[in-house]
Coordinates of C-alpha atoms in Angstrom, one line a residue:
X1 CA -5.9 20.7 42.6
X2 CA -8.9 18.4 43.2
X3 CA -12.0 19.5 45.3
X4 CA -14.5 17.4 46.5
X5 CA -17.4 18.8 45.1
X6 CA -20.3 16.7 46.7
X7 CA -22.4 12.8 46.6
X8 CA -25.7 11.7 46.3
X9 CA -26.8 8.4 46.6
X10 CA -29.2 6.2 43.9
X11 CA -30.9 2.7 43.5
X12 CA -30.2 0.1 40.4
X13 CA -34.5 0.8 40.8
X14 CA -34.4 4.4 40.9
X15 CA -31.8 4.4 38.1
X16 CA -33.8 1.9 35.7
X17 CA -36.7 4.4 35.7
X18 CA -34.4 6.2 32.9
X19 CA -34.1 9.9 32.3
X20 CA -33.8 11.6 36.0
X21 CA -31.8 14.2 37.9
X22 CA -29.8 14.2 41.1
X23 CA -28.9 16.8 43.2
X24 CA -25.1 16.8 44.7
X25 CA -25.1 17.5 47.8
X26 CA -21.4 18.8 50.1
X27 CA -22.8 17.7 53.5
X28 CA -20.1 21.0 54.8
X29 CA -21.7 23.6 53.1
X30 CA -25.1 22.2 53.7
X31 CA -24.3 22.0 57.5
X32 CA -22.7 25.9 57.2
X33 CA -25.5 27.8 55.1
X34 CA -29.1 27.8 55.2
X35 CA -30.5 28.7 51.9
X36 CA -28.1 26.0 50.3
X37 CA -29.9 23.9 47.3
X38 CA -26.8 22.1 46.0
X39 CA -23.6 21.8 44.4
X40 CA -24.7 21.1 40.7
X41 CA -26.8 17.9 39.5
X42 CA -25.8 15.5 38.0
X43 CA -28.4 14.4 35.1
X44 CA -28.8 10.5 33.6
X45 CA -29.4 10.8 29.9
X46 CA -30.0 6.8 29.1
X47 CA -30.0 3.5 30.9
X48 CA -29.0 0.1 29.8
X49 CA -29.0 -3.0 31.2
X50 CA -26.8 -6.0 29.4
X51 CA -27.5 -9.9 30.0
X52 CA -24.7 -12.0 30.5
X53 CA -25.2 -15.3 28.5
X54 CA -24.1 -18.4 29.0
X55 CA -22.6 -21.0 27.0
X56 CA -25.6 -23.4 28.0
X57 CA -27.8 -20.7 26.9
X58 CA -26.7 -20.9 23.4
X59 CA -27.3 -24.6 23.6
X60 CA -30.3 -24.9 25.3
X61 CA -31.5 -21.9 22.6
X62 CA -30.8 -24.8 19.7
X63 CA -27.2 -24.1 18.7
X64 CA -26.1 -27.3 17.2
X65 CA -22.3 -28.5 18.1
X66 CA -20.4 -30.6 15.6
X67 CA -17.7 -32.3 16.0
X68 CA -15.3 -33.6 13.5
X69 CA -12.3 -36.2 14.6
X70 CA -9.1 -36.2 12.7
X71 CA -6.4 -38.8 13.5
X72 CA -2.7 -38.6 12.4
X73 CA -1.6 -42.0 9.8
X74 CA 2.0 -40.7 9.5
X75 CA 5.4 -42.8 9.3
X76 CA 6.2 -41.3 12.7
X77 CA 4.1 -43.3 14.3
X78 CA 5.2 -46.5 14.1
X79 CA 4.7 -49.8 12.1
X80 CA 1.1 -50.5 13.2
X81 CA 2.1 -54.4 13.6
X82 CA 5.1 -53.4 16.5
X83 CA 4.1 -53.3 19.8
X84 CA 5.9 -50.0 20.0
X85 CA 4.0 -48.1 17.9
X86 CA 1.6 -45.7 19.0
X87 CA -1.4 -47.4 16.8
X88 CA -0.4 -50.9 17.4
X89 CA -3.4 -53.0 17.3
X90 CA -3.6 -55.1 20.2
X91 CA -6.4 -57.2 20.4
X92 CA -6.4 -57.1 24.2
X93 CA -6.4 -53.7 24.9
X94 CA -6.6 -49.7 23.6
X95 CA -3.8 -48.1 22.0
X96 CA -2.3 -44.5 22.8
X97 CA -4.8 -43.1 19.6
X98 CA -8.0 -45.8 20.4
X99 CA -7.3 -44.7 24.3
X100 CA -7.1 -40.4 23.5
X101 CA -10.3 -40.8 20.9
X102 CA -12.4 -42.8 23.3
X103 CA -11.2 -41.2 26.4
X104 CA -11.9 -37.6 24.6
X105 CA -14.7 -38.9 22.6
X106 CA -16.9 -39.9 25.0
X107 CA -16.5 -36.5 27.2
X108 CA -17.4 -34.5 23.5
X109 CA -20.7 -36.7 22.2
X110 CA -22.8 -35.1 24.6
X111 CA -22.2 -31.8 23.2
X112 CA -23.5 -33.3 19.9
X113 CA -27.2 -34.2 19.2
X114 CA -27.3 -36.4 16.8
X115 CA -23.9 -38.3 17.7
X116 CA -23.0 -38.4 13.9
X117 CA -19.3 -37.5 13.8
X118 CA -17.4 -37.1 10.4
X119 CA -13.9 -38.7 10.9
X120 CA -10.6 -37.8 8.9
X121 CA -7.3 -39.5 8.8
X122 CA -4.2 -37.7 7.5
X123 CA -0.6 -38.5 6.4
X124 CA -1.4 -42.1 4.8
X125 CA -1.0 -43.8 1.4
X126 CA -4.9 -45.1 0.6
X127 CA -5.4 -48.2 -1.6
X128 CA -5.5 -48.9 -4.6
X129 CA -3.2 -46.7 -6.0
X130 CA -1.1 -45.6 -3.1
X131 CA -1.6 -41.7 -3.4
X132 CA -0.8 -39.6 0.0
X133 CA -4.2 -38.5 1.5
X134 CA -4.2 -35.6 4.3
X135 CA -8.3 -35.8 4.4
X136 CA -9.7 -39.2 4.2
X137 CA -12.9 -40.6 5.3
X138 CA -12.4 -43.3 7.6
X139 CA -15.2 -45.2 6.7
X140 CA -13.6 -45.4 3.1
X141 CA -17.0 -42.9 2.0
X142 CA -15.7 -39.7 1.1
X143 CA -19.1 -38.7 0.4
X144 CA -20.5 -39.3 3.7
X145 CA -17.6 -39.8 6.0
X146 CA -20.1 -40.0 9.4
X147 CA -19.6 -42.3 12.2
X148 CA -22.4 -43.3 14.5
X149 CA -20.6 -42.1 18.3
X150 CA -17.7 -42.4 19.7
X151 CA -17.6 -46.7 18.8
X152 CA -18.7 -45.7 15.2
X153 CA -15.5 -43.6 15.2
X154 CA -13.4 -46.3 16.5
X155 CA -14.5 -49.5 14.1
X156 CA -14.0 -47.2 11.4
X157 CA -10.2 -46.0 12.8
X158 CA -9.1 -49.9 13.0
X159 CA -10.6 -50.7 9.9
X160 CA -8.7 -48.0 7.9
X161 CA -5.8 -49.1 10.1
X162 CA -5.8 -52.7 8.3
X163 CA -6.0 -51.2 4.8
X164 CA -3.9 -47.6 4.8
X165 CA -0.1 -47.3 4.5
X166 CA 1.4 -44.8 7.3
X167 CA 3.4 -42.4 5.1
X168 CA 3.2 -38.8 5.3
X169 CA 4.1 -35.7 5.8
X170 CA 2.1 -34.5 8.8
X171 CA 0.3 -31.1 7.6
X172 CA -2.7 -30.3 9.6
X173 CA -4.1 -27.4 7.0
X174 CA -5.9 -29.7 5.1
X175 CA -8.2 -31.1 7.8
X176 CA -8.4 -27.4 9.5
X177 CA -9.5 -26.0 6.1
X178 CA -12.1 -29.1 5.3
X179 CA -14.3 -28.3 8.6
X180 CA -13.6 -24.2 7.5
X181 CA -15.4 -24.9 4.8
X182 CA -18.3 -26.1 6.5
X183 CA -18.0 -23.6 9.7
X184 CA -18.0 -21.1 7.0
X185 CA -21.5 -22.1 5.7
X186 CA -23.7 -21.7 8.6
X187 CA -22.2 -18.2 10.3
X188 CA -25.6 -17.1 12.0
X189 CA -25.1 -19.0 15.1
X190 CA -27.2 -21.8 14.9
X191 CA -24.2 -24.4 14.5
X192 CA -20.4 -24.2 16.2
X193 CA -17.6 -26.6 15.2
X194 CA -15.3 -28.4 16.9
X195 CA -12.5 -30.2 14.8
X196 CA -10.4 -32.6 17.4
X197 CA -6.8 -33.5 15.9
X198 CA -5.1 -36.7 17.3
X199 CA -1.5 -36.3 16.6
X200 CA 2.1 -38.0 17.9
X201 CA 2.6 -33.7 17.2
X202 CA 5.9 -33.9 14.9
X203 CA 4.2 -31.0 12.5
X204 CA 5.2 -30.3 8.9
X205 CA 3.3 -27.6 7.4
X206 CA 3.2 -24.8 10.0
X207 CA 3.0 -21.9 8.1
X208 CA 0.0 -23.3 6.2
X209 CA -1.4 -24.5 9.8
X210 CA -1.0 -21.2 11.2
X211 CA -2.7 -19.6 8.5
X212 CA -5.3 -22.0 8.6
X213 CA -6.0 -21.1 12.2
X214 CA -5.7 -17.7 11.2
X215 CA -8.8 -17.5 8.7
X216 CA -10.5 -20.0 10.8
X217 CA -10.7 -17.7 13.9
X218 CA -13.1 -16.1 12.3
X219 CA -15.5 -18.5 12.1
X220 CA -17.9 -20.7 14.4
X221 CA -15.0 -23.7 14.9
X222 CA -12.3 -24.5 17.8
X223 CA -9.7 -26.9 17.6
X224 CA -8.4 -29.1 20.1
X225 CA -5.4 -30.9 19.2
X226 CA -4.6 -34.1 21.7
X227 CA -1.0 -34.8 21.1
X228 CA 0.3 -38.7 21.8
X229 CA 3.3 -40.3 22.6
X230 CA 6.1 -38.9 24.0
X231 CA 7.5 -36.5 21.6
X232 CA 8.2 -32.6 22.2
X233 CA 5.3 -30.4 21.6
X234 CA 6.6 -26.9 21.3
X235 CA 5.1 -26.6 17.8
X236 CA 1.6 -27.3 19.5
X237 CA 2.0 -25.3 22.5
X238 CA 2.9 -22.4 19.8
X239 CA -0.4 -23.0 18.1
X240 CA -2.2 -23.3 21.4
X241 CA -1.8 -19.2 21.3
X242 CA -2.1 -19.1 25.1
X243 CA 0.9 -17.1 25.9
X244 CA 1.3 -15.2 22.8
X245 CA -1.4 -14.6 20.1
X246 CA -1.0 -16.9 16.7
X247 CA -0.2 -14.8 13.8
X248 CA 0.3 -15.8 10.0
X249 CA 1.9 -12.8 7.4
X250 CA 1.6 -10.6 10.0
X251 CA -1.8 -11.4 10.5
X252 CA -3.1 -11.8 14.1
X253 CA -6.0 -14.3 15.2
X254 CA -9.2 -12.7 15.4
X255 CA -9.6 -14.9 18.8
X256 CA -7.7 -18.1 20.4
X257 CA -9.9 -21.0 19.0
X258 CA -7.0 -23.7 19.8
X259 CA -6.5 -26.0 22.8
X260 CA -3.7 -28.4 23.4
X261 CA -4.0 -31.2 25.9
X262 CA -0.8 -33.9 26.0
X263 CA -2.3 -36.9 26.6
X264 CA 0.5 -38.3 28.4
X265 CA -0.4 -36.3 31.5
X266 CA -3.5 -38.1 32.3
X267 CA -2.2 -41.9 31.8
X268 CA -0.5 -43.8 34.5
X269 CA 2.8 -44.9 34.3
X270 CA 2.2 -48.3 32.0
X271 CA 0.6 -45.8 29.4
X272 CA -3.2 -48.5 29.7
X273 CA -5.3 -45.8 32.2
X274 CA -6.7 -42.6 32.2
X275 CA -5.7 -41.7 35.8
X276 CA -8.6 -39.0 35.7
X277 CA -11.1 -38.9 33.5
X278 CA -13.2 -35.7 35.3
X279 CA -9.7 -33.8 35.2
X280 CA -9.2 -35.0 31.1
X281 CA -12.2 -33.8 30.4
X282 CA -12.0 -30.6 32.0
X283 CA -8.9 -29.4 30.5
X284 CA -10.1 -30.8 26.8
X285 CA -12.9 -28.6 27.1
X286 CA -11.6 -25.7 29.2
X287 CA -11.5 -23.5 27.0
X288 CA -14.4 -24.3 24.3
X289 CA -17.5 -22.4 26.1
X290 CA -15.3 -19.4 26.0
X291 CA -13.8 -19.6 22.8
X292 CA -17.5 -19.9 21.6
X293 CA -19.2 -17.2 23.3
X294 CA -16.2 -14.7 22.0
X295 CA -17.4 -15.5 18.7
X296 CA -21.1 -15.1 19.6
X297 CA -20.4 -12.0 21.0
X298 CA -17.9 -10.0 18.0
X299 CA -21.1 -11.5 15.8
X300 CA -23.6 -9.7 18.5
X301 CA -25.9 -13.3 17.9
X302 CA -27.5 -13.8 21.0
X303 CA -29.1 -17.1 22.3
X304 CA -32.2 -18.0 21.2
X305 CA -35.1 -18.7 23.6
X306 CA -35.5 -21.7 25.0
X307 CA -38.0 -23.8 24.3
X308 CA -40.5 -24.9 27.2
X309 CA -39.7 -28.0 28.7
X310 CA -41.8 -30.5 28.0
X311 CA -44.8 -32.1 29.2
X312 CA -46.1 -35.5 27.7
X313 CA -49.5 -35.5 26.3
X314 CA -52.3 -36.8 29.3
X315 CA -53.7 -39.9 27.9
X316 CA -57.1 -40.3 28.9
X317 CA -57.9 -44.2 29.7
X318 CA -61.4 -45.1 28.4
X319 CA -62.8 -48.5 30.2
X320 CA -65.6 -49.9 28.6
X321 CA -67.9 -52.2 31.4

């Protein structure tokens, strides 16, 4: 059966000094014989000491955040022109998608240094020959489809508004595999990316999705999915991967990069406030710092220094008399 064989006692300081030896000492048999030395030793062969980093390390190091918006143009929606539809423009106030993107918007640009978001619709019929986009630029610029902040990202959303047809199917791969393609570009760190998915969440192409998310997890991205409107969201609660791990052909995600927020919990009862903006914002982003460190850490990239702060240059006033 088990003996106690003896203690000894050590410092973190004593321990960092690396190699050393430590006599275990059984204060009974110490206290019984006199010529007793010890009961064995116990010897430290190596020493390590491992920083816990932040997410604000990273940043402050230079990692670059970017963050992509994507916003759902399907049939499901609503007829634009109705006051019940969920992207009816009113010209008096926000709707449900001009409400989530500012409201989330706004809480994400700081994240972002140069406040040049690429924005994406999906699930519409684009002029002028009525084919069924699921990754369109906004701005109508394929090429460069940027948006100046959070109001850049808004002008651009009515505008396509006024010219798109809301059609569908509502597949999510398509977006999730266009900011993949970047994320998979720059895997040393320096840049993360966030893709944000505005959606009234009735989801057509799962398995792709899922698969999607899959081979995404392995690279520097998250997705946050802000569902409007009051359908069910079990499909995005599944992709969330909270409870149980997303898998696609048997396939499990290398980490959880997904977070789903349902917008409807933060409006007031007449859908036209955010009830709490501080509590929005810290359930969008809840699980972002985490999600990002996990990667940093399977990668083993570690934060670069800091640089130090900065002082402006003394300017030396010359008066001439």
């Amino acid at each position: 059966s088990h003996d106690f064989i003896g203690e000894f006692t050590t410092s973190y300081r004593e321990l960092s000094r690396g190699q050393s030896q430590f006599n275990v000492i059984n204060p009974k048999k110490k206290g019984k014989k006199k010529k007793y030395v010890n009961s064995g030793t116990v010897t430290l062969l190596s020493f390590l000491i491992e920083t816990e980093v932040s997410f604000l390390d990273y940043i402050k190091g230079g990692t670059q955040i970017n963050f992509t918006v994507a916003i759902d143009f399907t049939a499901s929606n609503g007829n634009p022109s109705q006051p019940t539809s969920l992207h009816y423009m009113n010209p008096y106030q926000l709707n449900a998608y001009g409400m989530a993107l500012k409201a989330v918007g706004e809480i994400i640009q700081d994240y972002d240094s140069d406040k040049m978001f690429p924005a994406l619709g999906f699930g519409a019929r684009l002029p002028p020959d009525g084919r069924v986009s699921h990754e369109f630029a906004l701005n109508g610029n394929p090429q460069n489809p940027y948006c100046h902040g959070i109001d850049g990202v808004m002008e651009a959303y009515y505008r396509s508004l006024k010219s798109v047809q809301l059609y569908g199917p509502t597949n999510f791969a398509p977006v999730i595999n266009h900011v993949a393609r970047y994320a998979a570009s720059v895997k040393d760190g320096s840049q993360y990316f966030v893709l944000l998915i505005v959606t009234d969440g009735v989801i057509s192409d799962m398995a792709q999705t899922k698969e999607s998310i899959v081979n995404a997890s392995r690279l520097p991205m998250s997705i946050i999915i802000v569902g409007v409107g009051p359908a069910e969201f079990d499909a995005m609660e599944e992709l969330d991967g909270d409870v149980v791990r997303i898998s696609s052909r048997g396939k499990f995600a290398e980490r959880d990069i997904v977070q789903f927020v349902p917008f409807r919990d933060y409006i007031d009862r007449s859908g036209n406030h955010v009830l709490s903006m501080a509590r929005l914002a810290k359930d969008v982003l809840a699980e972002i710092p985490e999600q990002f460190l996990s990667y940093m850490r399977v990668r083993g990239i570690k934060p670069s220094p800091a640089p130090p702060p900065y002082t402006p240059p003394i300017h030396v006033l010359q008066t001439q008399i």
